[in-house]
Amino acid sequence: MGINVLLFGQVADITGKDILKIPVVKNTNELNQLLEKTYPALKSIKYSIAVNKKVIQENTALHNEDTVAILPPFSGG
Amino acid sequence: MEQKKIHKVFIDGPINPGFIGEAIAKHSDKKNIGAHSIFLGQVRNDRIGENEVAAIEYTAYREMAEELFIEIREDAFKNFPIICMHIYHSLGRVNAGEISLFVFTSAIHRKDAIDACEAIVERIKKEVPVWGKEIFTNENSQWKINT
């Protein structure tokens, strides 16, 4: 039971982890609040959020076993 | 159909120039091609204050990136009359002066190959979850930001 949160790049540096298993929260806004409360340094960086591998633009409902990724700005190429 | 053949995009470490030559040679039997366009991204030795970038260490959200590479590929065939296309991107450490991105498009005429190649490179930079950590000559590091 729960939501898998994948952390990358600078976000993984801040949290010291690359995966978190958290209890189900209602939506991505709640997840954000929870993460920024636990890791206040996240407030100072820009990141986007992907739910089940799709980047979301607005608050999105979450369900058991969803995978959420916290994505700092990309720098591939 | 040739264009359905999908290879792995991610390569461990730098992209070898010999591999690029072989990729070109493989197209010599496709005689309807009149133009290839190639983009090569090379790791630059940027100077930041006293420090110089010695290498970039690439990581990715692989599952999402691989889905996006398929989408970018399908869109390229939809939007441009190209005959074939290939994308290779490095993961792990790539030293300054080495190649980390190889995009290769082929078409009947040059403009289609060039336009498709540019569109693909722009989408990779903007949409694909890959991160480069710049490793300095003194072994300090910082996360790169695409401009």
mmCIF file of C-alpha atoms in Angstrom:
data_model
loop_
_atom_site.group_PDB
_atom_site.id
_atom_site.type_symbol
_atom_site.label_atom_id
_atom_site.label_comp_id
_atom_site.label_asym_id
_atom_site.label_seq_id
_atom_site.Cartn_x
_atom_site.Cartn_y
_atom_site.Cartn_z
ATOM 1 C CA MET A 1 0.000 0.000 0.000
ATOM 2 C CA GLY A 2 1.226 3.440 -0.807
ATOM 3 C CA ILE A 3 2.772 5.667 -3.405
ATOM 4 C CA ASN A 4 6.244 5.264 -4.845
ATOM 5 C CA VAL A 5 8.103 8.541 -5.128
ATOM 6 C CA LEU A 6 11.167 8.570 -7.380
ATOM 7 C CA LEU A 7 13.769 11.266 -6.827
ATOM 8 C CA PHE A 8 16.378 12.397 -9.321
ATOM 9 C CA GLY A 9 19.357 14.713 -9.698
ATOM 10 C CA GLN A 10 19.431 17.626 -7.293
ATOM 11 C CA VAL A 11 16.230 16.364 -5.605
ATOM 12 C CA ALA A 12 17.929 13.056 -4.753
ATOM 13 C CA ASP A 13 20.878 15.026 -3.345
ATOM 14 C CA ILE A 14 18.539 17.028 -1.080
ATOM 15 C CA THR A 15 16.620 14.013 0.210
ATOM 16 C CA GLY A 16 19.603 11.669 0.327
ATOM 17 C CA LYS A 17 17.413 9.004 -1.292
ATOM 18 C CA ASP A 18 16.335 8.056 -4.768
ATOM 19 C CA ILE A 19 13.074 6.391 -3.789
ATOM 20 C CA LEU A 20 10.509 6.995 -1.054
ATOM 21 C CA LYS A 21 7.534 4.856 -0.204
ATOM 22 C CA ILE A 22 4.801 6.995 1.336
ATOM 23 C CA PRO A 23 1.239 6.323 2.470
ATOM 24 C CA VAL A 24 -1.480 7.259 0.004
ATOM 25 C CA VAL A 25 -2.163 10.998 -0.181
ATOM 26 C CA LYS A 26 -5.120 12.423 -2.070
ATOM 27 C CA ASN A 27 -3.316 14.344 -4.749
ATOM 28 C CA THR A 28 -0.049 15.825 -5.939
ATOM 29 C CA ASN A 29 -0.569 19.075 -3.994
ATOM 30 C CA GLU A 30 -0.739 17.091 -0.756
ATOM 31 C CA LEU A 31 2.337 15.142 -1.766
ATOM 32 C CA ASN A 32 4.163 18.409 -2.449
ATOM 33 C CA GLN A 33 3.284 19.780 0.971
ATOM 34 C CA LEU A 34 4.411 16.573 2.637
ATOM 35 C CA LEU A 35 7.724 16.517 0.768
ATOM 36 C CA GLU A 36 8.475 20.194 1.345
ATOM 37 C CA LYS A 37 7.682 19.824 5.036
ATOM 38 C CA THR A 38 10.042 16.869 5.343
ATOM 39 C CA TYR A 39 12.719 18.366 3.081
ATOM 40 C CA PRO A 40 12.432 22.201 3.305
ATOM 41 C CA ALA A 41 15.361 22.625 0.893
ATOM 42 C CA LEU A 42 13.016 21.473 -1.884
ATOM 43 C CA LYS A 43 11.239 24.829 -1.608
ATOM 44 C CA SER A 44 14.271 26.598 -3.003
ATOM 45 C CA ILE A 45 14.532 24.630 -6.245
ATOM 46 C CA LYS A 46 12.424 24.262 -9.367
ATOM 47 C CA TYR A 47 11.002 20.867 -10.218
ATOM 48 C CA SER A 48 8.195 19.282 -12.156
ATOM 49 C CA ILE A 49 6.154 16.222 -11.276
ATOM 50 C CA ALA A 50 5.359 13.130 -13.329
ATOM 51 C CA VAL A 51 2.573 10.750 -12.365
ATOM 52 C CA ASN A 52 3.015 7.308 -13.883
ATOM 53 C CA LYS A 53 5.641 8.690 -16.290
ATOM 54 C CA LYS A 54 3.535 11.635 -17.544
ATOM 55 C CA VAL A 55 4.441 15.184 -16.560
ATOM 56 C CA ILE A 56 1.449 16.907 -14.988
ATOM 57 C CA GLN A 57 0.567 20.607 -15.187
ATOM 58 C CA GLU A 58 -2.010 20.827 -12.414
ATOM 59 C CA ASN A 59 -3.064 19.123 -9.199
ATOM 60 C CA THR A 60 -3.672 15.437 -9.973
ATOM 61 C CA ALA A 61 -5.444 12.749 -7.969
ATOM 62 C CA LEU A 62 -3.232 9.929 -6.670
ATOM 63 C CA HIS A 63 -4.114 6.293 -6.087
ATOM 64 C CA ASN A 64 -2.555 3.344 -4.364
ATOM 65 C CA GLU A 65 0.525 2.030 -6.239
ATOM 66 C CA ASP A 66 0.929 5.167 -8.361
ATOM 67 C CA THR A 67 4.483 6.152 -9.172
ATOM 68 C CA VAL A 68 5.306 9.830 -8.814
ATOM 69 C CA ALA A 69 8.611 11.249 -9.987
ATOM 70 C CA ILE A 70 10.085 14.529 -8.776
ATOM 71 C CA LEU A 71 12.012 15.961 -11.719
ATOM 72 C CA PRO A 72 14.477 18.841 -11.395
ATOM 73 C CA PRO A 73 15.191 20.794 -14.617
ATOM 74 C CA PHE A 74 16.505 18.496 -17.351
ATOM 75 C CA SER A 75 20.047 18.756 -18.627
ATOM 76 C CA GLY A 76 20.461 15.987 -21.153
ATOM 77 C CA GLY A 77 22.136 16.190 -24.530
ATOM 78 C CA MET B 1 9.139 -1.635 -42.222
ATOM 79 C CA GLU B 2 12.633 -0.376 -41.540
ATOM 80 C CA GLN B 3 11.380 2.571 -39.476
ATOM 81 C CA LYS B 4 9.767 0.243 -36.927
ATOM 82 C CA LYS B 5 13.118 -1.195 -35.936
ATOM 83 C CA ILE B 6 13.869 0.300 -32.528
ATOM 84 C CA HIS B 7 17.239 0.074 -30.896
ATOM 85 C CA LYS B 8 18.310 1.022 -27.401
ATOM 86 C CA VAL B 9 18.890 4.770 -27.074
ATOM 87 C CA PHE B 10 21.037 4.801 -23.945
ATOM 88 C CA ILE B 11 24.689 3.923 -24.222
ATOM 89 C CA ASP B 12 26.986 3.402 -21.260
ATOM 90 C CA GLY B 13 29.681 6.084 -21.356
ATOM 91 C CA PRO B 14 30.721 8.188 -24.365
ATOM 92 C CA ILE B 15 29.569 7.583 -27.946
ATOM 93 C CA ASN B 16 32.552 6.357 -29.912
ATOM 94 C CA PRO B 17 33.275 8.256 -33.179
ATOM 95 C CA GLY B 18 33.856 4.866 -34.840
ATOM 96 C CA PHE B 19 30.298 3.872 -33.947
ATOM 97 C CA ILE B 20 29.040 7.043 -35.690
ATOM 98 C CA GLY B 21 31.016 6.132 -38.815
ATOM 99 C CA GLU B 22 29.552 2.627 -38.790
ATOM 100 C CA ALA B 23 26.037 4.047 -38.399
ATOM 101 C CA ILE B 24 26.574 6.130 -41.549
ATOM 102 C CA ALA B 25 28.004 3.156 -43.455
ATOM 103 C CA LYS B 26 24.941 1.051 -42.596
ATOM 104 C CA HIS B 27 22.812 3.371 -44.748
ATOM 105 C CA SER B 28 24.739 2.845 -47.994
ATOM 106 C CA ASP B 29 22.266 0.198 -49.164
ATOM 107 C CA LYS B 30 19.302 2.594 -48.749
ATOM 108 C CA LYS B 31 19.756 4.254 -52.084
ATOM 109 C CA ASN B 32 16.607 6.364 -51.943
ATOM 110 C CA ILE B 33 18.290 8.505 -49.257
ATOM 111 C CA GLY B 34 19.687 11.757 -50.611
ATOM 112 C CA ALA B 35 20.578 13.511 -47.375
ATOM 113 C CA HIS B 36 21.665 12.686 -43.842
ATOM 114 C CA SER B 37 21.642 15.172 -41.014
ATOM 115 C CA ILE B 38 23.668 14.481 -37.895
ATOM 116 C CA PHE B 39 23.773 16.289 -34.582
ATOM 117 C CA LEU B 40 26.548 15.459 -32.138
ATOM 118 C CA GLY B 41 26.537 16.841 -28.625
ATOM 119 C CA GLN B 42 30.023 17.104 -27.145
ATOM 120 C CA VAL B 43 30.869 17.709 -23.488
ATOM 121 C CA ARG B 44 32.355 21.189 -23.162
ATOM 122 C CA ASN B 45 35.042 22.215 -20.685
ATOM 123 C CA ASP B 46 33.038 25.148 -19.278
ATOM 124 C CA ARG B 47 34.859 27.338 -16.784
ATOM 125 C CA ILE B 48 32.976 28.307 -13.663
ATOM 126 C CA GLY B 49 35.130 30.598 -11.562
ATOM 127 C CA GLU B 50 38.381 28.773 -10.863
ATOM 128 C CA ASN B 51 36.962 25.430 -11.896
ATOM 129 C CA GLU B 52 36.881 23.704 -15.255
ATOM 130 C CA VAL B 53 34.413 20.972 -16.243
ATOM 131 C CA ALA B 54 36.324 17.714 -16.686
ATOM 132 C CA ALA B 55 33.317 15.467 -17.361
ATOM 133 C CA ILE B 56 29.554 15.168 -17.146
ATOM 134 C CA GLU B 57 27.953 12.289 -15.289
ATOM 135 C CA TYR B 58 24.542 11.511 -16.838
ATOM 136 C CA THR B 59 21.611 9.902 -15.055
ATOM 137 C CA ALA B 60 18.045 9.413 -16.297
ATOM 138 C CA TYR B 61 14.564 8.341 -15.347
ATOM 139 C CA ARG B 62 14.998 5.510 -17.791
ATOM 140 C CA GLU B 63 11.447 4.139 -18.044
ATOM 141 C CA MET B 64 9.979 7.570 -18.728
ATOM 142 C CA ALA B 65 12.828 8.577 -21.047
ATOM 143 C CA GLU B 66 12.463 5.415 -23.114
ATOM 144 C CA GLU B 67 8.737 6.053 -23.589
ATOM 145 C CA LEU B 68 9.475 9.625 -24.628
ATOM 146 C CA PHE B 69 12.109 8.524 -27.136
ATOM 147 C CA ILE B 70 9.466 6.299 -28.761
ATOM 148 C CA GLU B 71 6.989 9.206 -28.831
ATOM 149 C CA ILE B 72 9.601 11.593 -30.279
ATOM 150 C CA ARG B 73 10.409 8.984 -32.908
ATOM 151 C CA GLU B 74 6.776 8.455 -33.894
ATOM 152 C CA ASP B 75 6.161 12.213 -34.061
ATOM 153 C CA ALA B 76 9.250 12.713 -36.239
ATOM 154 C CA PHE B 77 7.946 10.196 -38.784
ATOM 155 C CA LYS B 78 4.519 11.828 -38.622
ATOM 156 C CA ASN B 79 5.774 15.402 -39.021
ATOM 157 C CA PHE B 80 8.642 15.023 -41.483
ATOM 158 C CA PRO B 81 9.050 12.907 -44.633
ATOM 159 C CA ILE B 82 12.139 11.138 -43.331
ATOM 160 C CA ILE B 83 13.287 7.659 -44.277
ATOM 161 C CA CYS B 84 14.946 6.751 -41.019
ATOM 162 C CA MET B 85 16.188 8.190 -37.752
ATOM 163 C CA HIS B 86 18.323 7.145 -34.804
ATOM 164 C CA ILE B 87 18.954 8.602 -31.365
ATOM 165 C CA TYR B 88 21.774 7.628 -28.998
ATOM 166 C CA HIS B 89 22.352 9.259 -25.619
ATOM 167 C CA SER B 90 25.080 8.565 -23.084
ATOM 168 C CA LEU B 91 24.571 7.606 -19.466
ATOM 169 C CA GLY B 92 27.333 7.632 -16.877
ATOM 170 C CA ARG B 93 30.571 9.556 -17.188
ATOM 171 C CA VAL B 94 31.501 11.351 -20.407
ATOM 172 C CA ASN B 95 34.727 13.368 -20.387
ATOM 173 C CA ALA B 96 35.087 16.843 -21.905
ATOM 174 C CA GLY B 97 35.699 16.467 -25.636
ATOM 175 C CA GLU B 98 33.707 13.241 -25.874
ATOM 176 C CA ILE B 99 30.312 12.758 -27.557
ATOM 177 C CA SER B 100 27.190 12.344 -25.397
ATOM 178 C CA LEU B 101 24.325 12.730 -27.919
ATOM 179 C CA PHE B 102 24.026 11.439 -31.481
ATOM 180 C CA VAL B 103 20.905 12.208 -33.532
ATOM 181 C CA PHE B 104 20.858 10.932 -37.099
ATOM 182 C CA THR B 105 18.064 11.576 -39.624
ATOM 183 C CA SER B 106 17.886 10.573 -43.277
ATOM 184 C CA ALA B 107 15.547 11.764 -46.014
ATOM 185 C CA ILE B 108 15.245 12.115 -49.752
ATOM 186 C CA HIS B 109 16.090 15.832 -49.580
ATOM 187 C CA ARG B 110 18.316 17.808 -47.218
ATOM 188 C CA LYS B 111 15.761 20.210 -45.776
ATOM 189 C CA ASP B 112 13.596 17.419 -44.358
ATOM 190 C CA ALA B 113 16.596 15.682 -42.801
ATOM 191 C CA ILE B 114 17.895 18.945 -41.283
ATOM 192 C CA ASP B 115 14.502 20.106 -39.971
ATOM 193 C CA ALA B 116 13.692 16.717 -38.443
ATOM 194 C CA CYS B 117 17.097 16.498 -36.783
ATOM 195 C CA GLU B 118 16.731 19.951 -35.233
ATOM 196 C CA ALA B 119 13.202 19.255 -33.979
ATOM 197 C CA ILE B 120 14.322 15.995 -32.375
ATOM 198 C CA VAL B 121 17.325 17.579 -30.619
ATOM 199 C CA GLU B 122 15.148 20.396 -29.238
ATOM 200 C CA ARG B 123 12.605 17.922 -27.872
ATOM 201 C CA ILE B 124 15.284 15.769 -26.249
ATOM 202 C CA LYS B 125 16.747 18.803 -24.465
ATOM 203 C CA LYS B 126 13.349 20.044 -23.320
ATOM 204 C CA GLU B 127 11.318 16.907 -22.534
ATOM 205 C CA VAL B 128 13.495 13.908 -21.767
ATOM 206 C CA PRO B 129 14.282 13.320 -18.073
ATOM 207 C CA VAL B 130 18.070 13.171 -18.213
ATOM 208 C CA TRP B 131 20.347 15.033 -15.825
ATOM 209 C CA GLY B 132 23.992 15.952 -16.226
ATOM 210 C CA LYS B 133 26.215 16.541 -13.239
ATOM 211 C CA GLU B 134 29.268 18.591 -14.116
ATOM 212 C CA ILE B 135 32.387 17.120 -12.539
ATOM 213 C CA PHE B 136 35.157 19.675 -12.175
ATOM 214 C CA THR B 137 38.886 19.072 -12.473
ATOM 215 C CA ASN B 138 39.113 19.375 -8.653
ATOM 216 C CA GLU B 139 36.394 16.633 -8.369
ATOM 217 C CA ASN B 140 33.752 19.068 -7.026
ATOM 218 C CA SER B 141 30.464 18.907 -8.899
ATOM 219 C CA GLN B 142 27.258 20.762 -9.692
ATOM 220 C CA TRP B 143 24.062 19.955 -11.598
ATOM 221 C CA LYS B 144 24.058 21.294 -15.125
ATOM 222 C CA ILE B 145 21.171 23.426 -16.398
ATOM 223 C CA ASN B 146 20.243 23.349 -20.087
ATOM 224 C CA THR B 147 20.091 26.773 -21.705
#
